[in-house]
Amino acid sequence: MQIPSLENVQVDNLPDECREPWDLMIRQWSQKLERNLLRTKYYDGRNELKNLSIAVPDSMAGISEVVGWPQKSVDALADRIVFDGFVGVGDDSRDPLGLDSILSDNDFDVELPQAIRSALTHSCSFLNVRSAEPEDGLRSKVSVSFRSALYETGLWDYARRGLSAALSITDIDRSQYAQANTIVPSELMLYMPGYTIRIRRAQSGRYHADAPRNTYMDHVPVYLIPYHQDLNRPFGRSRISREVMSITDTAVRTMLRMEVSAEFYSSPQRYLIGADEPPEDKNGKKLTGWEATISKMLNISLNEDGQAPAIGQFTQMTMQPHTDMLRALAARMSGATGVPLSQFGVMTDSGPSSSDAIMAAESELVIEAKNACRAIGVQLRKAARDIAILNGTSEDSDELDRLQVNWRDPERPSQAALSDAIVKQVTAIPWLANSDVVLEKLGYTDSDITRLLADKRKAETRSVLDSLVNGGNKDDGQPATEPVASQPSQGGGTGTPRSGETVGDAATAQP
């Protein structure tokens, strides 16, 4: 995997106050690049075999053997960290501050899971917010982009609990890549408190900084998406730890030994006692050890004493030690990552697990996912505030303080169990049935809830209209007919109805 190099990037007209942060970020990016690339190789299954040259000969060390456990350790957790939109408090809680259109225009729902997966691989990724420019090709006024740690870095400010500067590679020189197969950054973005600077590569190979663009913010609008950060490591830790890489290396060697041993397992080793010459094929050619092993017919002559050599076969080897070793390594990997043993592709001797056993096995992974949601949610909430302000929301708006991040339940309960739990809760607390939270707990997506509520409002509107129409056709239960004009009735009556009579009754009444 090739990554643009920043060590030789020199900017002619960079402002003086940006020189020191620039140099620090270039140095930091270069120091972390090798380890980040190594973890990328482990995630992609391209890590090199570390052969001990004991059980596997060098001639077979080039066999490609892939163990995808590092990828599984990342994806198993990433699949439980599912963003479900920003929510607020009030009548407009489904789309507070009008963020949905901006996020949709920036493919937020698609790129955020990628950024989370990248953060779990490299310990962090970055979320950039700025005013959109015409060359961005966006309909919205705000540009929201994600970058992995391979393409962006920053300086952490403990006092602000955020970044004091950030540097992002936004584009590469494709002509250089096509001609010389080298990746050279053609455009970079420098983020500083209050302004951003776009840096472009000229035809001469030198870099030129555009005029600073005011962000009207007193902070850097770049937010860290971390995994497992602490006070000593604000940029977090990778899921592909040294322990995970070490276990993976051992598992690769175990799989390679299994591959080599399987050849001998399928062809048990034989021996000859009392033979003067090695066996021959039907043409009289001497057979090598491997050829003799896989041959179906051997030509063995009598020895010099005229006796037939004794032919025997060694006890067939077993693959059990290799499978036991692989199972032990999978158990170590499960302990290191919190991923259930069964997800590493290793079968156990026990039967199918019960639901309680599955929940117990996944409990550590669920806790990790909830902690990650909490840490990432803090950064997403800050980014959403910037997006809303750049979109025109006042900084003093109370809606900004009520903004929250909604996540899907990392436990992923079954629909039957979820429905049963909700029914019991609504029975105990009836007013919960009128809350959108119940629909969220049932697993409906934000778009589903919006459509359901719209259908509900339509049904309520039709019901009100039907009531008005039906009510207009009745007057205290009387038929909606025109009153008959007063006329003499039979027997000399006046035709005026008495109290409690209808017009028809009065017309036929006898005096």
mmCIF file of N, CA and C in Angstrom, residues 63-177:
data_model
loop_
_atom_site.group_PDB
_atom_site.id
_atom_site.type_symbol
_atom_site.label_atom_id
_atom_site.label_comp_id
_atom_site.label_asym_id
_atom_site.label_seq_id
_atom_site.Cartn_x
_atom_site.Cartn_y
_atom_site.Cartn_z
ATOM 1 N N ILE A 63 4.726 -19.874 0.756
ATOM 2 C CA ILE A 63 3.311 -20.200 0.576
ATOM 3 C C ILE A 63 2.454 -19.145 1.272
ATOM 4 N N SER A 64 1.468 -18.648 0.573
ATOM 5 C CA SER A 64 0.604 -17.603 1.135
ATOM 6 C C SER A 64 -0.455 -18.241 2.026
ATOM 7 N N GLU A 65 -0.438 -17.891 3.292
ATOM 8 C CA GLU A 65 -1.414 -18.383 4.257
ATOM 9 C C GLU A 65 -2.001 -17.173 4.979
ATOM 10 N N VAL A 66 -3.309 -17.039 4.960
ATOM 11 C CA VAL A 66 -3.971 -15.853 5.500
ATOM 12 C C VAL A 66 -4.841 -16.251 6.687
ATOM 13 N N VAL A 67 -4.688 -15.516 7.776
ATOM 14 C CA VAL A 67 -5.553 -15.651 8.946
ATOM 15 C C VAL A 67 -6.225 -14.299 9.160
ATOM 16 N N GLY A 68 -7.533 -14.240 9.019
ATOM 17 C CA GLY A 68 -8.258 -12.970 9.052
ATOM 18 C C GLY A 68 -8.740 -12.543 10.419
ATOM 19 N N TRP A 69 -8.082 -12.990 11.467
ATOM 20 C CA TRP A 69 -8.528 -12.638 12.811
ATOM 21 C C TRP A 69 -8.413 -11.145 13.128
ATOM 22 N N PRO A 70 -7.357 -10.429 12.709
ATOM 23 C CA PRO A 70 -7.336 -8.979 12.974
ATOM 24 C C PRO A 70 -8.532 -8.251 12.359
ATOM 25 N N GLN A 71 -8.897 -8.619 11.139
ATOM 26 C CA GLN A 71 -10.060 -7.989 10.512
ATOM 27 C C GLN A 71 -11.330 -8.324 11.282
ATOM 28 N N LYS A 72 -11.450 -9.561 11.727
ATOM 29 C CA LYS A 72 -12.628 -9.952 12.496
ATOM 30 C C LYS A 72 -12.698 -9.186 13.814
ATOM 31 N N SER A 73 -11.569 -8.974 14.470
ATOM 32 C CA SER A 73 -11.576 -8.253 15.744
ATOM 33 C C SER A 73 -12.025 -6.810 15.564
ATOM 34 N N VAL A 74 -11.725 -6.215 14.411
ATOM 35 C CA VAL A 74 -12.160 -4.845 14.123
ATOM 36 C C VAL A 74 -13.625 -4.818 13.703
ATOM 37 N N ASP A 75 -13.987 -5.659 12.752
ATOM 38 C CA ASP A 75 -15.341 -5.618 12.192
ATOM 39 C C ASP A 75 -16.398 -6.051 13.205
ATOM 40 N N ALA A 76 -16.059 -6.996 14.084
ATOM 41 C CA ALA A 76 -17.040 -7.462 15.065
ATOM 42 C C ALA A 76 -17.474 -6.331 15.988
ATOM 43 N N LEU A 77 -16.550 -5.437 16.325
ATOM 44 C CA LEU A 77 -16.906 -4.290 17.155
ATOM 45 C C LEU A 77 -17.529 -3.174 16.327
ATOM 46 N N ALA A 78 -16.984 -2.925 15.140
ATOM 47 C CA ALA A 78 -17.507 -1.840 14.294
ATOM 48 C C ALA A 78 -18.964 -2.082 13.912
ATOM 49 N N ASP A 79 -19.348 -3.336 13.722
ATOM 50 C CA ASP A 79 -20.726 -3.645 13.333
ATOM 51 C C ASP A 79 -21.731 -3.361 14.447
ATOM 52 N N ARG A 80 -21.247 -3.180 15.674
ATOM 53 C CA ARG A 80 -22.146 -2.878 16.792
ATOM 54 C C ARG A 80 -22.199 -1.380 17.108
ATOM 55 N N ILE A 81 -21.374 -0.605 16.443
ATOM 56 C CA ILE A 81 -21.378 0.850 16.647
ATOM 57 C C ILE A 81 -22.118 1.458 15.463
ATOM 58 N N VAL A 82 -23.420 1.581 15.583
ATOM 59 C CA VAL A 82 -24.275 1.994 14.465
ATOM 60 C C VAL A 82 -24.926 3.335 14.800
ATOM 61 N N PHE A 83 -24.569 4.340 14.044
ATOM 62 C CA PHE A 83 -25.123 5.692 14.220
ATOM 63 C C PHE A 83 -26.578 5.718 13.758
ATOM 64 N N ASP A 84 -27.445 6.364 14.569
ATOM 65 C CA ASP A 84 -28.879 6.409 14.253
ATOM 66 C C ASP A 84 -29.402 7.837 14.225
ATOM 67 N N GLY A 85 -28.526 8.793 13.943
ATOM 68 C CA GLY A 85 -28.966 10.162 13.746
ATOM 69 C C GLY A 85 -28.805 11.041 14.969
ATOM 70 N N PHE A 86 -28.973 12.330 14.732
ATOM 71 C CA PHE A 86 -28.981 13.319 15.810
ATOM 72 C C PHE A 86 -30.428 13.561 16.231
ATOM 73 N N VAL A 87 -30.643 13.667 17.522
ATOM 74 C CA VAL A 87 -31.983 13.888 18.046
ATOM 75 C C VAL A 87 -31.954 15.073 18.995
ATOM 76 N N GLY A 88 -33.116 15.673 19.182
ATOM 77 C CA GLY A 88 -33.262 16.791 20.099
ATOM 78 C C GLY A 88 -34.464 16.586 20.985
ATOM 79 N N VAL A 89 -34.840 17.635 21.689
ATOM 80 C CA VAL A 89 -35.999 17.595 22.571
ATOM 81 C C VAL A 89 -36.996 18.619 22.061
ATOM 82 N N GLY A 90 -38.213 18.190 21.790
ATOM 83 C CA GLY A 90 -39.230 19.115 21.296
ATOM 84 C C GLY A 90 -39.982 18.537 20.123
ATOM 85 N N ASP A 91 -40.798 19.378 19.494
ATOM 86 C CA ASP A 91 -41.636 18.927 18.385
ATOM 87 C C ASP A 91 -40.815 18.555 17.165
ATOM 88 N N ASP A 92 -39.632 19.171 17.012
ATOM 89 C CA ASP A 92 -38.811 18.918 15.827
ATOM 90 C C ASP A 92 -37.632 18.017 16.169
ATOM 91 N N SER A 93 -37.864 17.052 17.075
ATOM 92 C CA SER A 93 -36.769 16.225 17.557
ATOM 93 C C SER A 93 -36.251 15.254 16.509
ATOM 94 N N ARG A 94 -37.043 14.959 15.456
ATOM 95 C CA ARG A 94 -36.588 14.006 14.455
ATOM 96 C C ARG A 94 -35.489 14.600 13.577
ATOM 97 N N ASP A 95 -35.498 15.892 13.351
ATOM 98 C CA ASP A 95 -34.472 16.539 12.532
ATOM 99 C C ASP A 95 -34.104 17.878 13.154
ATOM 100 N N PRO A 96 -33.412 17.837 14.280
ATOM 101 C CA PRO A 96 -33.086 19.097 14.943
ATOM 102 C C PRO A 96 -32.132 19.929 14.107
ATOM 103 N N LEU A 97 -32.415 21.197 14.031
ATOM 104 C CA LEU A 97 -31.539 22.169 13.368
ATOM 105 C C LEU A 97 -31.407 21.929 11.874
ATOM 106 N N GLY A 98 -32.254 21.069 11.296
ATOM 107 C CA GLY A 98 -32.207 20.833 9.858
ATOM 108 C C GLY A 98 -30.916 20.213 9.375
ATOM 109 N N LEU A 99 -30.384 19.250 10.130
ATOM 110 C CA LEU A 99 -29.091 18.653 9.788
ATOM 111 C C LEU A 99 -29.196 17.543 8.752
ATOM 112 N N ASP A 100 -30.367 16.938 8.613
ATOM 113 C CA ASP A 100 -30.482 15.746 7.767
ATOM 114 C C ASP A 100 -30.066 16.005 6.327
ATOM 115 N N SER A 101 -30.482 17.115 5.757
ATOM 116 C CA SER A 101 -30.149 17.393 4.355
ATOM 117 C C SER A 101 -28.652 17.604 4.170
ATOM 118 N N ILE A 102 -28.007 18.246 5.139
ATOM 119 C CA ILE A 102 -26.557 18.465 5.053
ATOM 120 C C ILE A 102 -25.816 17.142 5.162
ATOM 121 N N LEU A 103 -26.207 16.316 6.116
ATOM 122 C CA LEU A 103 -25.547 15.025 6.296
ATOM 123 C C LEU A 103 -25.760 14.134 5.086
ATOM 124 N N SER A 104 -26.953 14.171 4.521
ATOM 125 C CA SER A 104 -27.230 13.368 3.332
ATOM 126 C C SER A 104 -26.388 13.828 2.147
ATOM 127 N N ASP A 105 -26.234 15.130 1.985
ATOM 128 C CA ASP A 105 -25.446 15.666 0.873
ATOM 129 C C ASP A 105 -23.980 15.282 0.989
ATOM 130 N N ASN A 106 -23.512 15.065 2.225
ATOM 131 C CA ASN A 106 -22.113 14.697 2.460
ATOM 132 C C ASN A 106 -21.917 13.195 2.677
ATOM 133 N N ASP A 107 -22.955 12.389 2.385
ATOM 134 C CA ASP A 107 -22.874 10.926 2.536
ATOM 135 C C ASP A 107 -22.421 10.533 3.942
ATOM 136 N N PHE A 108 -22.962 11.210 4.941
ATOM 137 C CA PHE A 108 -22.527 11.006 6.319
ATOM 138 C C PHE A 108 -22.789 9.580 6.789
ATOM 139 N N ASP A 109 -23.971 9.053 6.493
ATOM 140 C CA ASP A 109 -24.328 7.709 6.954
ATOM 141 C C ASP A 109 -23.452 6.632 6.328
ATOM 142 N N VAL A 110 -22.867 6.917 5.175
ATOM 143 C CA VAL A 110 -22.010 5.942 4.500
ATOM 144 C C VAL A 110 -20.568 6.047 4.991
ATOM 145 N N GLU A 111 -20.092 7.267 5.177
ATOM 146 C CA GLU A 111 -18.683 7.465 5.496
ATOM 147 C C GLU A 111 -18.378 7.323 6.986
ATOM 148 N N LEU A 112 -19.353 7.603 7.852
ATOM 149 C CA LEU A 112 -19.092 7.457 9.285
ATOM 150 C C LEU A 112 -18.728 6.024 9.669
ATOM 151 N N PRO A 113 -19.448 4.983 9.213
ATOM 152 C CA PRO A 113 -19.006 3.616 9.533
ATOM 153 C C PRO A 113 -17.596 3.312 9.033
ATOM 154 N N GLN A 114 -17.220 3.869 7.879
ATOM 155 C CA GLN A 114 -15.858 3.679 7.388
ATOM 156 C C GLN A 114 -14.850 4.347 8.319
ATOM 157 N N ALA A 115 -15.196 5.533 8.806
ATOM 158 C CA ALA A 115 -14.299 6.238 9.722
ATOM 159 C C ALA A 115 -14.169 5.492 11.049
ATOM 160 N N ILE A 116 -15.255 4.907 11.524
ATOM 161 C CA ILE A 116 -15.201 4.130 12.763
ATOM 162 C C ILE A 116 -14.327 2.900 12.580
ATOM 163 N N ARG A 117 -14.470 2.223 11.455
ATOM 164 C CA ARG A 117 -13.637 1.050 11.183
ATOM 165 C C ARG A 117 -12.160 1.447 11.076
ATOM 166 N N SER A 118 -11.893 2.589 10.455
ATOM 167 C CA SER A 118 -10.520 3.080 10.362
ATOM 168 C C SER A 118 -9.974 3.438 11.737
ATOM 169 N N ALA A 119 -10.811 4.018 12.594
ATOM 170 C CA ALA A 119 -10.373 4.362 13.944
ATOM 171 C C ALA A 119 -10.030 3.116 14.756
ATOM 172 N N LEU A 120 -10.805 2.071 14.608
ATOM 173 C CA LEU A 120 -10.507 0.828 15.318
ATOM 174 C C LEU A 120 -9.224 0.193 14.808
ATOM 175 N N THR A 121 -8.885 0.435 13.548
ATOM 176 C CA THR A 121 -7.662 -0.129 12.965
ATOM 177 C C THR A 121 -6.434 0.672 13.356
ATOM 178 N N HIS A 122 -6.521 2.006 13.254
ATOM 179 C CA HIS A 122 -5.342 2.860 13.456
ATOM 180 C C HIS A 122 -5.371 3.631 14.765
ATOM 181 N N SER A 123 -6.359 3.402 15.603
ATOM 182 C CA SER A 123 -6.560 4.063 16.893
ATOM 183 C C SER A 123 -7.401 5.326 16.781
ATOM 184 N N CYS A 124 -7.448 5.969 15.613
ATOM 185 C CA CYS A 124 -8.278 7.164 15.472
ATOM 186 C C CYS A 124 -8.483 7.482 14.000
ATOM 187 N N SER A 125 -9.479 8.300 13.739
ATOM 188 C CA SER A 125 -9.684 8.913 12.427
ATOM 189 C C SER A 125 -10.167 10.338 12.684
ATOM 190 N N PHE A 126 -10.416 11.087 11.621
ATOM 191 C CA PHE A 126 -10.677 12.517 11.778
ATOM 192 C C PHE A 126 -11.944 12.925 11.029
ATOM 193 N N LEU A 127 -12.685 13.845 11.643
ATOM 194 C CA LEU A 127 -13.894 14.420 11.064
ATOM 195 C C LEU A 127 -13.668 15.916 10.867
ATOM 196 N N ASN A 128 -13.749 16.380 9.618
ATOM 197 C CA ASN A 128 -13.473 17.770 9.274
ATOM 198 C C ASN A 128 -14.768 18.487 8.903
ATOM 199 N N VAL A 129 -14.945 19.685 9.437
ATOM 200 C CA VAL A 129 -16.116 20.514 9.149
ATOM 201 C C VAL A 129 -15.631 21.888 8.691
ATOM 202 N N ARG A 130 -16.165 22.362 7.584
ATOM 203 C CA ARG A 130 -15.819 23.700 7.088
ATOM 204 C C ARG A 130 -16.915 24.174 6.137
ATOM 205 N N SER A 131 -16.866 25.454 5.814
ATOM 206 C CA SER A 131 -17.806 26.001 4.840
ATOM 207 C C SER A 131 -17.494 25.436 3.463
ATOM 208 N N ALA A 132 -18.527 25.048 2.740
ATOM 209 C CA ALA A 132 -18.332 24.463 1.414
ATOM 210 C C ALA A 132 -17.881 25.533 0.427
ATOM 211 N N GLU A 133 -17.043 25.117 -0.509
ATOM 212 C CA GLU A 133 -16.572 25.984 -1.582
ATOM 213 C C GLU A 133 -17.124 25.470 -2.909
ATOM 214 N N PRO A 134 -17.181 26.315 -3.934
ATOM 215 C CA PRO A 134 -17.753 25.877 -5.221
ATOM 216 C C PRO A 134 -17.094 24.632 -5.785
ATOM 217 N N GLU A 135 -15.792 24.486 -5.590
ATOM 218 C CA GLU A 135 -15.094 23.329 -6.148
ATOM 219 C C GLU A 135 -15.412 22.037 -5.408
ATOM 220 N N ASP A 136 -16.083 22.126 -4.252
ATOM 221 C CA ASP A 136 -16.467 20.918 -3.520
ATOM 222 C C ASP A 136 -17.627 20.193 -4.187
ATOM 223 N N GLY A 137 -18.418 20.894 -4.987
ATOM 224 C CA GLY A 137 -19.529 20.264 -5.692
ATOM 225 C C GLY A 137 -20.667 19.832 -4.796
ATOM 226 N N LEU A 138 -20.904 20.546 -3.703
ATOM 227 C CA LEU A 138 -21.969 20.209 -2.765
ATOM 228 C C LEU A 138 -23.143 21.171 -2.911
ATOM 229 N N ARG A 139 -24.342 20.667 -2.630
ATOM 230 C CA ARG A 139 -25.524 21.524 -2.632
ATOM 231 C C ARG A 139 -25.642 22.301 -1.322
ATOM 232 N N SER A 140 -25.169 21.697 -0.243
ATOM 233 C CA SER A 140 -25.275 22.346 1.058
ATOM 234 C C SER A 140 -24.153 23.358 1.257
ATOM 235 N N LYS A 141 -24.306 24.168 2.290
ATOM 236 C CA LYS A 141 -23.322 25.203 2.584
ATOM 237 C C LYS A 141 -22.175 24.694 3.438
ATOM 238 N N VAL A 142 -22.242 23.447 3.873
ATOM 239 C CA VAL A 142 -21.248 22.903 4.795
ATOM 240 C C VAL A 142 -20.623 21.648 4.197
ATOM 241 N N SER A 143 -19.299 21.556 4.298
ATOM 242 C CA SER A 143 -18.567 20.370 3.856
ATOM 243 C C SER A 143 -18.185 19.544 5.075
ATOM 244 N N VAL A 144 -18.548 18.268 5.055
ATOM 245 C CA VAL A 144 -18.226 17.335 6.135
ATOM 246 C C VAL A 144 -17.459 16.170 5.520
ATOM 247 N N SER A 145 -16.239 15.943 5.979
ATOM 248 C CA SER A 145 -15.406 14.894 5.387
ATOM 249 C C SER A 145 -14.677 14.130 6.480
ATOM 250 N N PHE A 146 -14.329 12.890 6.157
ATOM 251 C CA PHE A 146 -13.595 12.025 7.074
ATOM 252 C C PHE A 146 -12.248 11.668 6.453
ATOM 253 N N ARG A 147 -11.242 11.483 7.306
ATOM 254 C CA ARG A 147 -9.927 11.044 6.857
ATOM 255 C C ARG A 147 -9.377 10.033 7.861
ATOM 256 N N SER A 148 -8.656 9.049 7.340
ATOM 257 C CA SER A 148 -7.998 8.090 8.215
ATOM 258 C C SER A 148 -6.688 8.681 8.724
ATOM 259 N N ALA A 149 -6.074 7.997 9.689
ATOM 260 C CA ALA A 149 -4.799 8.464 10.229
ATOM 261 C C ALA A 149 -3.674 8.358 9.212
ATOM 262 N N LEU A 150 -3.905 7.674 8.092
ATOM 263 C CA LEU A 150 -2.906 7.619 7.026
ATOM 264 C C LEU A 150 -2.877 8.912 6.222
ATOM 265 N N TYR A 151 -3.952 9.685 6.284
ATOM 266 C CA TYR A 151 -4.063 10.890 5.458
ATOM 267 C C TYR A 151 -4.285 12.162 6.272
ATOM 268 N N GLU A 152 -4.259 12.066 7.577
ATOM 269 C CA GLU A 152 -4.458 13.268 8.389
ATOM 270 C C GLU A 152 -3.810 13.085 9.747
ATOM 271 N N THR A 153 -3.409 14.197 10.325
ATOM 272 C CA THR A 153 -2.835 14.203 11.663
ATOM 273 C C THR A 153 -3.213 15.509 12.339
ATOM 274 N N GLY A 154 -2.901 15.617 13.618
ATOM 275 C CA GLY A 154 -3.246 16.825 14.356
ATOM 276 C C GLY A 154 -2.466 16.913 15.650
ATOM 277 N N LEU A 155 -2.569 18.054 16.311
ATOM 278 C CA LEU A 155 -1.919 18.302 17.595
ATOM 279 C C LEU A 155 -2.992 18.399 18.666
ATOM 280 N N TRP A 156 -2.841 17.605 19.734
ATOM 281 C CA TRP A 156 -3.847 17.562 20.779
ATOM 282 C C TRP A 156 -3.609 18.664 21.806
ATOM 283 N N ASP A 157 -4.671 19.345 22.174
ATOM 284 C CA ASP A 157 -4.625 20.401 23.180
ATOM 285 C C ASP A 157 -5.408 19.921 24.396
ATOM 286 N N TYR A 158 -4.697 19.616 25.496
ATOM 287 C CA TYR A 158 -5.361 19.080 26.679
ATOM 288 C C TYR A 158 -6.308 20.100 27.300
ATOM 289 N N ALA A 159 -5.957 21.386 27.223
ATOM 290 C CA ALA A 159 -6.811 22.410 27.824
ATOM 291 C C ALA A 159 -8.147 22.515 27.097
ATOM 292 N N ARG A 160 -8.122 22.452 25.774
ATOM 293 C CA ARG A 160 -9.353 22.562 24.983
ATOM 294 C C ARG A 160 -10.064 21.222 24.825
ATOM 295 N N ARG A 161 -9.386 20.144 25.191
ATOM 296 C CA ARG A 161 -9.920 18.794 24.970
ATOM 297 C C ARG A 161 -10.235 18.576 23.489
ATOM 298 N N GLY A 162 -9.351 19.054 22.670
ATOM 299 C CA GLY A 162 -9.519 18.931 21.227
ATOM 300 C C GLY A 162 -8.218 19.245 20.521
ATOM 301 N N LEU A 163 -8.283 19.409 19.225
ATOM 302 C CA LEU A 163 -7.097 19.658 18.419
ATOM 303 C C LEU A 163 -6.807 21.154 18.342
ATOM 304 N N SER A 164 -5.520 21.494 18.443
ATOM 305 C CA SER A 164 -5.099 22.884 18.272
ATOM 306 C C SER A 164 -4.677 23.163 16.838
ATOM 307 N N ALA A 165 -4.457 22.128 16.048
ATOM 308 C CA ALA A 165 -4.117 22.264 14.627
ATOM 309 C C ALA A 165 -4.319 20.906 13.976
ATOM 310 N N ALA A 166 -4.567 20.909 12.678
ATOM 311 C CA ALA A 166 -4.755 19.662 11.934
ATOM 312 C C ALA A 166 -4.276 19.856 10.507
ATOM 313 N N LEU A 167 -3.766 18.775 9.930
ATOM 314 C CA LEU A 167 -3.269 18.796 8.556
ATOM 315 C C LEU A 167 -3.832 17.588 7.829
ATOM 316 N N SER A 168 -4.481 17.822 6.696
ATOM 317 C CA SER A 168 -5.160 16.761 5.958
ATOM 318 C C SER A 168 -4.702 16.737 4.510
ATOM 319 N N ILE A 169 -4.440 15.532 3.994
ATOM 320 C CA ILE A 169 -4.170 15.340 2.565
ATOM 321 C C ILE A 169 -5.515 15.165 1.875
ATOM 322 N N THR A 170 -5.867 16.100 1.017
ATOM 323 C CA THR A 170 -7.187 16.071 0.385
ATOM 324 C C THR A 170 -7.161 15.557 -1.050
ATOM 325 N N ASP A 171 -5.987 15.553 -1.702
ATOM 326 C CA ASP A 171 -5.918 15.068 -3.083
ATOM 327 C C ASP A 171 -4.478 14.700 -3.411
ATOM 328 N N ILE A 172 -4.298 13.853 -4.441
ATOM 329 C CA ILE A 172 -2.971 13.430 -4.875
ATOM 330 C C ILE A 172 -2.790 13.774 -6.346
ATOM 331 N N ASP A 173 -1.531 13.810 -6.771
ATOM 332 C CA ASP A 173 -1.196 14.108 -8.166
ATOM 333 C C ASP A 173 -1.326 12.814 -8.968
ATOM 334 N N ARG A 174 -2.419 12.675 -9.701
ATOM 335 C CA ARG A 174 -2.671 11.437 -10.438
ATOM 336 C C ARG A 174 -1.743 11.272 -11.634
ATOM 337 N N SER A 175 -1.263 12.361 -12.200
ATOM 338 C CA SER A 175 -0.336 12.249 -13.329
ATOM 339 C C SER A 175 0.988 11.644 -12.880
ATOM 340 N N GLN A 176 1.459 12.026 -11.703
ATOM 341 C CA GLN A 176 2.691 11.443 -11.172
ATOM 342 C C GLN A 176 2.513 9.954 -10.894
ATOM 343 N N TYR A 177 1.342 9.592 -10.399
ATOM 344 C CA TYR A 177 1.087 8.182 -10.105
ATOM 345 C C TYR A 177 1.015 7.366 -11.391
#
